[in-house]
Amino acid sequence: MSKLAGMTINERLFHVGIMDEFDASILSRDQEGAVALLQRVELSKEEAMATVATIFKDWGKYGYTKP
């Protein structure tokens, strides 16, 4: 079993040390980069794409200020 199993996405990003990189991808509207980072923390491509799309739909809900 993966050591990331059972963690939230934010916990996974923090644990792997790529939280800031993910935030920068979101803020620069780099969908491809954000998806790739989520795949590094064991999300499927489909899960990663859905997560990024959800963030882009409601920036404030996830703590981002829309660029």
PDB file of N, CA and C in Angstrom:
ATOM      1  N   MET A   1       0.847  -1.188   0.000  1.00  0.00           N
ATOM      2  CA  MET A   1       0.000   0.000   0.000  1.00  0.00           C
ATOM      3  C   MET A   1       0.888   1.245   0.000  1.00  0.00           C
ATOM      4  N   SER A   2       0.487   2.224  -0.737  1.00  0.00           N
ATOM      5  CA  SER A   2       1.235   3.474  -0.837  1.00  0.00           C
ATOM      6  C   SER A   2       1.207   4.240   0.479  1.00  0.00           C
ATOM      7  N   LYS A   3       2.300   4.941   0.750  1.00  0.00           N
ATOM      8  CA  LYS A   3       2.318   5.765   1.964  1.00  0.00           C
ATOM      9  C   LYS A   3       1.446   7.004   1.813  1.00  0.00           C
ATOM     10  N   LEU A   4       0.975   7.294   0.588  1.00  0.00           N
ATOM     11  CA  LEU A   4       0.083   8.425   0.365  1.00  0.00           C
ATOM     12  C   LEU A   4      -1.390   8.043   0.519  1.00  0.00           C
ATOM     13  N   ALA A   5      -1.669   6.753   0.581  1.00  0.00           N
ATOM     14  CA  ALA A   5      -3.043   6.286   0.705  1.00  0.00           C
ATOM     15  C   ALA A   5      -3.687   6.861   1.962  1.00  0.00           C
ATOM     16  N   GLY A   6      -4.899   7.325   1.824  1.00  0.00           N
ATOM     17  CA  GLY A   6      -5.629   7.861   2.973  1.00  0.00           C
ATOM     18  C   GLY A   6      -5.390   9.337   3.230  1.00  0.00           C
ATOM     19  N   MET A   7      -4.465   9.950   2.492  1.00  0.00           N
ATOM     20  CA  MET A   7      -4.180  11.373   2.667  1.00  0.00           C
ATOM     21  C   MET A   7      -5.059  12.201   1.731  1.00  0.00           C
ATOM     22  N   THR A   8      -5.363  13.417   2.152  1.00  0.00           N
ATOM     23  CA  THR A   8      -6.046  14.348   1.267  1.00  0.00           C
ATOM     24  C   THR A   8      -5.066  14.795   0.181  1.00  0.00           C
ATOM     25  N   ILE A   9      -5.590  15.453  -0.826  1.00  0.00           N
ATOM     26  CA  ILE A   9      -4.712  15.950  -1.892  1.00  0.00           C
ATOM     27  C   ILE A   9      -3.696  16.932  -1.317  1.00  0.00           C
ATOM     28  N   ASN A  10      -4.144  17.853  -0.478  1.00  0.00           N
ATOM     29  CA  ASN A  10      -3.206  18.814   0.108  1.00  0.00           C
ATOM     30  C   ASN A  10      -2.141  18.118   0.944  1.00  0.00           C
ATOM     31  N   GLU A  11      -2.533  17.119   1.705  1.00  0.00           N
ATOM     32  CA  GLU A  11      -1.551  16.372   2.500  1.00  0.00           C
ATOM     33  C   GLU A  11      -0.539  15.677   1.592  1.00  0.00           C
ATOM     34  N   ARG A  12      -1.007  15.124   0.509  1.00  0.00           N
ATOM     35  CA  ARG A  12      -0.106  14.458  -0.434  1.00  0.00           C
ATOM     36  C   ARG A  12       0.888  15.458  -1.035  1.00  0.00           C
ATOM     37  N   LEU A  13       0.369  16.605  -1.491  1.00  0.00           N
ATOM     38  CA  LEU A  13       1.241  17.624  -2.085  1.00  0.00           C
ATOM     39  C   LEU A  13       2.283  18.100  -1.079  1.00  0.00           C
ATOM     40  N   PHE A  14       1.866  18.314   0.156  1.00  0.00           N
ATOM     41  CA  PHE A  14       2.787  18.764   1.200  1.00  0.00           C
ATOM     42  C   PHE A  14       3.817  17.687   1.514  1.00  0.00           C
ATOM     43  N   HIS A  15       3.356  16.458   1.651  1.00  0.00           N
ATOM     44  CA  HIS A  15       4.244  15.341   1.997  1.00  0.00           C
ATOM     45  C   HIS A  15       5.354  15.161   0.949  1.00  0.00           C
ATOM     46  N   VAL A  16       4.997  15.325  -0.314  1.00  0.00           N
ATOM     47  CA  VAL A  16       5.959  15.152  -1.405  1.00  0.00           C
ATOM     48  C   VAL A  16       6.795  16.419  -1.611  1.00  0.00           C
ATOM     49  N   GLY A  17       6.340  17.545  -1.042  1.00  0.00           N
ATOM     50  CA  GLY A  17       7.110  18.789  -1.137  1.00  0.00           C
ATOM     51  C   GLY A  17       6.839  19.609  -2.389  1.00  0.00           C
ATOM     52  N   ILE A  18       5.632  19.443  -2.947  1.00  0.00           N
ATOM     53  CA  ILE A  18       5.332  20.175  -4.183  1.00  0.00           C
ATOM     54  C   ILE A  18       4.096  21.078  -4.050  1.00  0.00           C
ATOM     55  N   MET A  19       3.715  21.406  -2.827  1.00  0.00           N
ATOM     56  CA  MET A  19       2.548  22.260  -2.608  1.00  0.00           C
ATOM     57  C   MET A  19       2.730  23.627  -3.273  1.00  0.00           C
ATOM     58  N   ASP A  20       3.876  24.264  -3.069  1.00  0.00           N
ATOM     59  CA  ASP A  20       4.114  25.582  -3.655  1.00  0.00           C
ATOM     60  C   ASP A  20       4.122  25.520  -5.177  1.00  0.00           C
ATOM     61  N   GLU A  21       4.691  24.458  -5.716  1.00  0.00           N
ATOM     62  CA  GLU A  21       4.733  24.278  -7.163  1.00  0.00           C
ATOM     63  C   GLU A  21       3.319  24.110  -7.727  1.00  0.00           C
ATOM     64  N   PHE A  22       2.488  23.367  -7.011  1.00  0.00           N
ATOM     65  CA  PHE A  22       1.098  23.190  -7.433  1.00  0.00           C
ATOM     66  C   PHE A  22       0.353  24.522  -7.380  1.00  0.00           C
ATOM     67  N   ASP A  23       0.498  25.257  -6.291  1.00  0.00           N
ATOM     68  CA  ASP A  23      -0.151  26.564  -6.173  1.00  0.00           C
ATOM     69  C   ASP A  23       0.271  27.490  -7.307  1.00  0.00           C
ATOM     70  N   ALA A  24       1.554  27.496  -7.632  1.00  0.00           N
ATOM     71  CA  ALA A  24       2.054  28.342  -8.717  1.00  0.00           C
ATOM     72  C   ALA A  24       1.436  27.930 -10.052  1.00  0.00           C
ATOM     73  N   SER A  25       1.282  26.635 -10.268  1.00  0.00           N
ATOM     74  CA  SER A  25       0.651  26.157 -11.501  1.00  0.00           C
ATOM     75  C   SER A  25      -0.798  26.623 -11.587  1.00  0.00           C
ATOM     76  N   ILE A  26      -1.506  26.529 -10.489  1.00  0.00           N
ATOM     77  CA  ILE A  26      -2.906  26.969 -10.467  1.00  0.00           C
ATOM     78  C   ILE A  26      -2.983  28.472 -10.731  1.00  0.00           C
ATOM     79  N   LEU A  27      -2.174  29.236 -10.029  1.00  0.00           N
ATOM     80  CA  LEU A  27      -2.233  30.697 -10.162  1.00  0.00           C
ATOM     81  C   LEU A  27      -1.822  31.181 -11.548  1.00  0.00           C
ATOM     82  N   SER A  28      -0.959  30.431 -12.213  1.00  0.00           N
ATOM     83  CA  SER A  28      -0.551  30.814 -13.568  1.00  0.00           C
ATOM     84  C   SER A  28      -1.452  30.180 -14.631  1.00  0.00           C
ATOM     85  N   ARG A  29      -2.500  29.507 -14.166  1.00  0.00           N
ATOM     86  CA  ARG A  29      -3.480  28.855 -15.052  1.00  0.00           C
ATOM     87  C   ARG A  29      -2.841  27.772 -15.920  1.00  0.00           C
ATOM     88  N   ASP A  30      -1.817  27.119 -15.387  1.00  0.00           N
ATOM     89  CA  ASP A  30      -1.118  26.045 -16.092  1.00  0.00           C
ATOM     90  C   ASP A  30      -1.810  24.723 -15.784  1.00  0.00           C
ATOM     91  N   GLN A  31      -2.884  24.465 -16.502  1.00  0.00           N
ATOM     92  CA  GLN A  31      -3.676  23.262 -16.258  1.00  0.00           C
ATOM     93  C   GLN A  31      -2.848  21.996 -16.442  1.00  0.00           C
ATOM     94  N   GLU A  32      -2.074  21.936 -17.505  1.00  0.00           N
ATOM     95  CA  GLU A  32      -1.261  20.747 -17.783  1.00  0.00           C
ATOM     96  C   GLU A  32      -0.247  20.491 -16.666  1.00  0.00           C
ATOM     97  N   GLY A  33       0.400  21.555 -16.197  1.00  0.00           N
ATOM     98  CA  GLY A  33       1.374  21.419 -15.120  1.00  0.00           C
ATOM     99  C   GLY A  33       0.732  20.975 -13.822  1.00  0.00           C
ATOM    100  N   ALA A  34      -0.425  21.542 -13.503  1.00  0.00           N
ATOM    101  CA  ALA A  34      -1.128  21.172 -12.272  1.00  0.00           C
ATOM    102  C   ALA A  34      -1.563  19.710 -12.318  1.00  0.00           C
ATOM    103  N   VAL A  35      -2.055  19.280 -13.463  1.00  0.00           N
ATOM    104  CA  VAL A  35      -2.470  17.878 -13.613  1.00  0.00           C
ATOM    105  C   VAL A  35      -1.267  16.954 -13.437  1.00  0.00           C
ATOM    106  N   ALA A  36      -0.147  17.308 -14.033  1.00  0.00           N
ATOM    107  CA  ALA A  36       1.063  16.482 -13.911  1.00  0.00           C
ATOM    108  C   ALA A  36       1.507  16.369 -12.455  1.00  0.00           C
ATOM    109  N   LEU A  37       1.420  17.465 -11.719  1.00  0.00           N
ATOM    110  CA  LEU A  37       1.804  17.424 -10.301  1.00  0.00           C
ATOM    111  C   LEU A  37       0.866  16.527  -9.505  1.00  0.00           C
ATOM    112  N   LEU A  38      -0.417  16.589  -9.798  1.00  0.00           N
ATOM    113  CA  LEU A  38      -1.363  15.723  -9.091  1.00  0.00           C
ATOM    114  C   LEU A  38      -1.135  14.255  -9.430  1.00  0.00           C
ATOM    115  N   GLN A  39      -0.711  13.989 -10.634  1.00  0.00           N
ATOM    116  CA  GLN A  39      -0.390  12.609 -10.989  1.00  0.00           C
ATOM    117  C   GLN A  39       0.827  12.120 -10.209  1.00  0.00           C
ATOM    118  N   ARG A  40       1.734  13.023  -9.875  1.00  0.00           N
ATOM    119  CA  ARG A  40       2.912  12.643  -9.076  1.00  0.00           C
ATOM    120  C   ARG A  40       2.522  12.211  -7.671  1.00  0.00           C
ATOM    121  N   VAL A  41       1.343  12.652  -7.203  1.00  0.00           N
ATOM    122  CA  VAL A  41       0.898  12.237  -5.870  1.00  0.00           C
ATOM    123  C   VAL A  41      -0.205  11.179  -5.971  1.00  0.00           C
ATOM    124  N   GLU A  42      -0.130  10.412  -7.059  1.00  0.00           N
ATOM    125  CA  GLU A  42      -0.911   9.190  -7.250  1.00  0.00           C
ATOM    126  C   GLU A  42      -2.392   9.397  -7.555  1.00  0.00           C
ATOM    127  N   LEU A  43      -2.754  10.528  -8.149  1.00  0.00           N
ATOM    128  CA  LEU A  43      -4.088  10.674  -8.699  1.00  0.00           C
ATOM    129  C   LEU A  43      -4.028  10.199 -10.149  1.00  0.00           C
ATOM    130  N   SER A  44      -5.103   9.609 -10.621  1.00  0.00           N
ATOM    131  CA  SER A  44      -5.158   9.234 -12.030  1.00  0.00           C
ATOM    132  C   SER A  44      -5.257  10.518 -12.854  1.00  0.00           C
ATOM    133  N   LYS A  45      -4.988  10.410 -14.131  1.00  0.00           N
ATOM    134  CA  LYS A  45      -5.095  11.589 -14.998  1.00  0.00           C
ATOM    135  C   LYS A  45      -6.508  12.157 -14.945  1.00  0.00           C
ATOM    136  N   GLU A  46      -7.501  11.288 -14.955  1.00  0.00           N
ATOM    137  CA  GLU A  46      -8.898  11.725 -14.915  1.00  0.00           C
ATOM    138  C   GLU A  46      -9.215  12.441 -13.605  1.00  0.00           C
ATOM    139  N   GLU A  47      -8.753  11.876 -12.480  1.00  0.00           N
ATOM    140  CA  GLU A  47      -8.969  12.517 -11.176  1.00  0.00           C
ATOM    141  C   GLU A  47      -8.273  13.871 -11.115  1.00  0.00           C
ATOM    142  N   ALA A  48      -7.061  13.922 -11.629  1.00  0.00           N
ATOM    143  CA  ALA A  48      -6.290  15.165 -11.611  1.00  0.00           C
ATOM    144  C   ALA A  48      -6.960  16.236 -12.466  1.00  0.00           C
ATOM    145  N   MET A  49      -7.420  15.853 -13.646  1.00  0.00           N
ATOM    146  CA  MET A  49      -8.083  16.810 -14.526  1.00  0.00           C
ATOM    147  C   MET A  49      -9.369  17.335 -13.893  1.00  0.00           C
ATOM    148  N   ALA A  50     -10.126  16.463 -13.269  1.00  0.00           N
ATOM    149  CA  ALA A  50     -11.367  16.870 -12.604  1.00  0.00           C
ATOM    150  C   ALA A  50     -11.078  17.800 -11.429  1.00  0.00           C
ATOM    151  N   THR A  51     -10.028  17.516 -10.689  1.00  0.00           N
ATOM    152  CA  THR A  51      -9.657  18.356  -9.542  1.00  0.00           C
ATOM    153  C   THR A  51      -9.278  19.753  -9.997  1.00  0.00           C
ATOM    154  N   VAL A  52      -8.455  19.848 -11.013  1.00  0.00           N
ATOM    155  CA  VAL A  52      -8.020  21.153 -11.522  1.00  0.00           C
ATOM    156  C   VAL A  52      -9.205  21.918 -12.099  1.00  0.00           C
ATOM    157  N   ALA A  53     -10.068  21.249 -12.836  1.00  0.00           N
ATOM    158  CA  ALA A  53     -11.253  21.908 -13.393  1.00  0.00           C
ATOM    159  C   ALA A  53     -12.145  22.450 -12.287  1.00  0.00           C
ATOM    160  N   THR A  54     -12.286  21.699 -11.212  1.00  0.00           N
ATOM    161  CA  THR A  54     -13.101  22.134 -10.084  1.00  0.00           C
ATOM    162  C   THR A  54     -12.506  23.378  -9.431  1.00  0.00           C
ATOM    163  N   ILE A  55     -11.206  23.400  -9.261  1.00  0.00           N
ATOM    164  CA  ILE A  55     -10.539  24.580  -8.678  1.00  0.00           C
ATOM    165  C   ILE A  55     -10.746  25.789  -9.579  1.00  0.00           C
ATOM    166  N   PHE A  56     -10.578  25.620 -10.884  1.00  0.00           N
ATOM    167  CA  PHE A  56     -10.730  26.732 -11.820  1.00  0.00           C
ATOM    168  C   PHE A  56     -12.161  27.279 -11.840  1.00  0.00           C
ATOM    169  N   LYS A  57     -13.146  26.452 -11.519  1.00  0.00           N
ATOM    170  CA  LYS A  57     -14.542  26.907 -11.504  1.00  0.00           C
ATOM    171  C   LYS A  57     -14.856  27.777 -10.296  1.00  0.00           C
ATOM    172  N   ASP A  58     -14.168  27.552  -9.178  1.00  0.00           N
ATOM    173  CA  ASP A  58     -14.489  28.286  -7.949  1.00  0.00           C
ATOM    174  C   ASP A  58     -13.210  28.561  -7.163  1.00  0.00           C
ATOM    175  N   TRP A  59     -12.409  29.478  -7.684  1.00  0.00           N
ATOM    176  CA  TRP A  59     -11.093  29.795  -7.126  1.00  0.00           C
ATOM    177  C   TRP A  59     -11.144  30.060  -5.611  1.00  0.00           C
ATOM    178  N   GLY A  60     -12.050  30.928  -5.207  1.00  0.00           N
ATOM    179  CA  GLY A  60     -12.125  31.350  -3.810  1.00  0.00           C
ATOM    180  C   GLY A  60     -12.414  30.219  -2.845  1.00  0.00           C
ATOM    181  N   LYS A  61     -13.226  29.284  -3.246  1.00  0.00           N
ATOM    182  CA  LYS A  61     -13.565  28.148  -2.385  1.00  0.00           C
ATOM    183  C   LYS A  61     -12.326  27.361  -1.976  1.00  0.00           C
ATOM    184  N   TYR A  62     -11.316  27.389  -2.826  1.00  0.00           N
ATOM    185  CA  TYR A  62     -10.100  26.623  -2.568  1.00  0.00           C
ATOM    186  C   TYR A  62      -8.924  27.499  -2.133  1.00  0.00           C
ATOM    187  N   GLY A  63      -9.236  28.738  -1.754  1.00  0.00           N
ATOM    188  CA  GLY A  63      -8.216  29.615  -1.183  1.00  0.00           C
ATOM    189  C   GLY A  63      -7.380  30.397  -2.170  1.00  0.00           C
ATOM    190  N   TYR A  64      -7.794  30.422  -3.424  1.00  0.00           N
ATOM    191  CA  TYR A  64      -7.043  31.155  -4.441  1.00  0.00           C
ATOM    192  C   TYR A  64      -7.779  32.442  -4.808  1.00  0.00           C
ATOM    193  N   THR A  65      -7.019  33.435  -5.191  1.00  0.00           N
ATOM    194  CA  THR A  65      -7.578  34.649  -5.750  1.00  0.00           C
ATOM    195  C   THR A  65      -7.485  34.522  -7.256  1.00  0.00           C
ATOM    196  N   LYS A  66      -8.606  34.663  -7.928  1.00  0.00           N
ATOM    197  CA  LYS A  66      -8.629  34.486  -9.384  1.00  0.00           C
ATOM    198  C   LYS A  66      -7.689  35.495 -10.039  1.00  0.00           C
ATOM    199  N   PRO A  67      -6.799  34.995 -10.903  1.00  0.00           N
ATOM    200  CA  PRO A  67      -5.844  35.898 -11.567  1.00  0.00           C
ATOM    201  C   PRO A  67      -6.527  36.845 -12.539  1.00  0.00           C
TER     202      PRO A  67
END
